[in-house]
């Protein structure tokens, strides 16, 4: 798809407020106090056939208005997503619970089966949780996948009410043979503290299907962190944990660091070896599970040997269910070996003339970048004992990115990455951007390192008059799986890091503002990979609406 086509599509999508079963009143600053105030909203709801998502963010809804909107929702059984964050601006706290009760009753009466409920940025406190408690316990939430309650001021009491409601929802849905399978839970900035977090941990342990948990800035210290760690350990699908700005202390950190489960994830040999290197300095790690992946017999042996070199062989779980190397990889390796043999024959003639110079280059490379040497099983060489992780250079990082490698590049990492990337080539800039952003973590040091590196890279690229910004965005969207290409390009599977990094990039002065509507159009479209990173997607969308 050409850049012009992207622009046309983005323009079309930007003009419509109704798409994919979604009706949006987002950001209209409507003041809905009375039934008369809400009559236009009600009419649009009533006239919308097949309503699946209702966006009310950025408005203010009073008790009477909520009651008549709820009445309109009673006939909308297909409603699945309620985007109701920031919809009580300027309201008294006493107004919010009855408004939520009415809206919840409307959904229950309709027989709706929600998959997403977002009530973030509504300062309703513990009493507000009572307002949607009945909804959470009802059949309308038996199908819930995403629950977002960021910045609601729930406190310890609200956390306990919420935990009890989720537990009851799971019990009642299980009795009907379809237990609650919550995937995403967001509750940052709620003052949950230890008691609230512990109550929720008990609910998480019962549910067992979580994939993302975001609970930053909740005043949780080691008792709460320990309870959460125990719950996370029995949620095998969990891949994103955000407990930023809580007080772990050594006890909490030790509890959280005891299990790394990467089993049955189609991880191949080189990636598994990179994981082994990344945990080299994780002294508190008790278990590394890479079973059921695609390492192959030789890869399993190499993995064990690398971990033995770090004196960490004991943490490796069984590899008995390894699925073996991918046939395509083996064929590619054979082809590379054949090509290598042909190249060797061609180069033999010039070998004598160039012998001295390559030797000097090799010595230089060895001195700056120690290679990973894995002793063979019959070599007789003792396994190396490393007291600290090996140093990294830019090439090593870009080949096998990890947060640890990025940090080990030091304060000049951003400059080095930008220097080593051909910023005149949009494809190479996209590749470098995705590799850097893939290691994004909410940990302050890693987040800053990623943002600094991307700033240097993108500022250099966008400041060049020869750089094609539209081509860059097109290639980025293709590699993120948001735009189809005639070329067979394998999209990245985890968009969390790129989305969080883009959220930073689009706010910078160097970012061409003309690209914002295009990016917004594609991030708004339905996409499974985006939906699995709903927190990061939501943050980026909020920023793009403001740019």
mmCIF file with all atom_site columns, C-alpha atoms in Angstrom, residues 18 44 54 94 107-108 147 158 165 177 179 235 284 322 338 349-350 357 371 385 544:
data_model
loop_
_atom_site.group_PDB
_atom_site.id
_atom_site.type_symbol
_atom_site.label_atom_id
_atom_site.label_alt_id
_atom_site.label_comp_id
_atom_site.label_asym_id
_atom_site.label_entity_id
_atom_site.label_seq_id
_atom_site.pdbx_PDB_ins_code
_atom_site.Cartn_x
_atom_site.Cartn_y
_atom_site.Cartn_z
_atom_site.occupancy
_atom_site.B_iso_or_equiv
_atom_site.pdbx_formal_charge
_atom_site.auth_seq_id
_atom_site.auth_comp_id
_atom_site.auth_asym_id
_atom_site.auth_atom_id
_atom_site.pdbx_PDB_model_num
ATOM 1  C CA . UNK A 1 18  ? -19.086 4.929   14.025 1.00 0.00 ? 18  UNK A CA 1
ATOM 2  C CA . UNK A 1 44  ? -28.089 7.668   18.694 1.00 0.00 ? 44  UNK A CA 1
ATOM 3  C CA . UNK A 1 54  ? -19.889 2.551   23.568 1.00 0.00 ? 54  UNK A CA 1
ATOM 4  C CA . UNK A 1 94  ? -22.098 10.876  46.036 1.00 0.00 ? 94  UNK A CA 1
ATOM 5  C CA . UNK A 1 107 ? -26.430 -3.883  30.947 1.00 0.00 ? 107 UNK A CA 1
ATOM 6  C CA . UNK A 1 108 ? -27.739 -6.731  33.099 1.00 0.00 ? 108 UNK A CA 1
ATOM 7  C CA . UNK A 1 147 ? -11.013 -4.690  33.519 1.00 0.00 ? 147 UNK A CA 1
ATOM 8  C CA . UNK A 1 158 ? -12.466 -0.640  47.431 1.00 0.00 ? 158 UNK A CA 1
ATOM 9  C CA . UNK A 1 165 ? -16.806 -9.319  43.449 1.00 0.00 ? 165 UNK A CA 1
ATOM 10 C CA . UNK A 1 177 ? -19.436 -24.289 33.010 1.00 0.00 ? 177 UNK A CA 1
ATOM 11 C CA . UNK A 1 179 ? -15.451 -19.714 34.338 1.00 0.00 ? 179 UNK A CA 1
ATOM 12 C CA . UNK A 1 235 ? -1.244  -17.602 36.265 1.00 0.00 ? 235 UNK A CA 1
ATOM 13 C CA . UNK A 1 284 ? 17.828  -15.035 43.125 1.00 0.00 ? 284 UNK A CA 1
ATOM 14 C CA . UNK A 1 322 ? 11.277  -29.907 23.444 1.00 0.00 ? 322 UNK A CA 1
ATOM 15 C CA . UNK A 1 338 ? 26.795  -24.792 1.129  1.00 0.00 ? 338 UNK A CA 1
ATOM 16 C CA . UNK A 1 349 ? 43.091  -17.219 -4.329 1.00 0.00 ? 349 UNK A CA 1
ATOM 17 C CA . UNK A 1 350 ? 43.206  -13.898 -2.507 1.00 0.00 ? 350 UNK A CA 1
ATOM 18 C CA . UNK A 1 357 ? 44.757  -7.300  7.555  1.00 0.00 ? 357 UNK A CA 1
ATOM 19 C CA . UNK A 1 371 ? 32.407  -14.042 21.789 1.00 0.00 ? 371 UNK A CA 1
ATOM 20 C CA . UNK A 1 385 ? 33.114  -19.394 35.489 1.00 0.00 ? 385 UNK A CA 1
ATOM 21 C CA . UNK A 1 544 ? -2.355  10.703  19.557 1.00 0.00 ? 544 UNK A CA 1
#
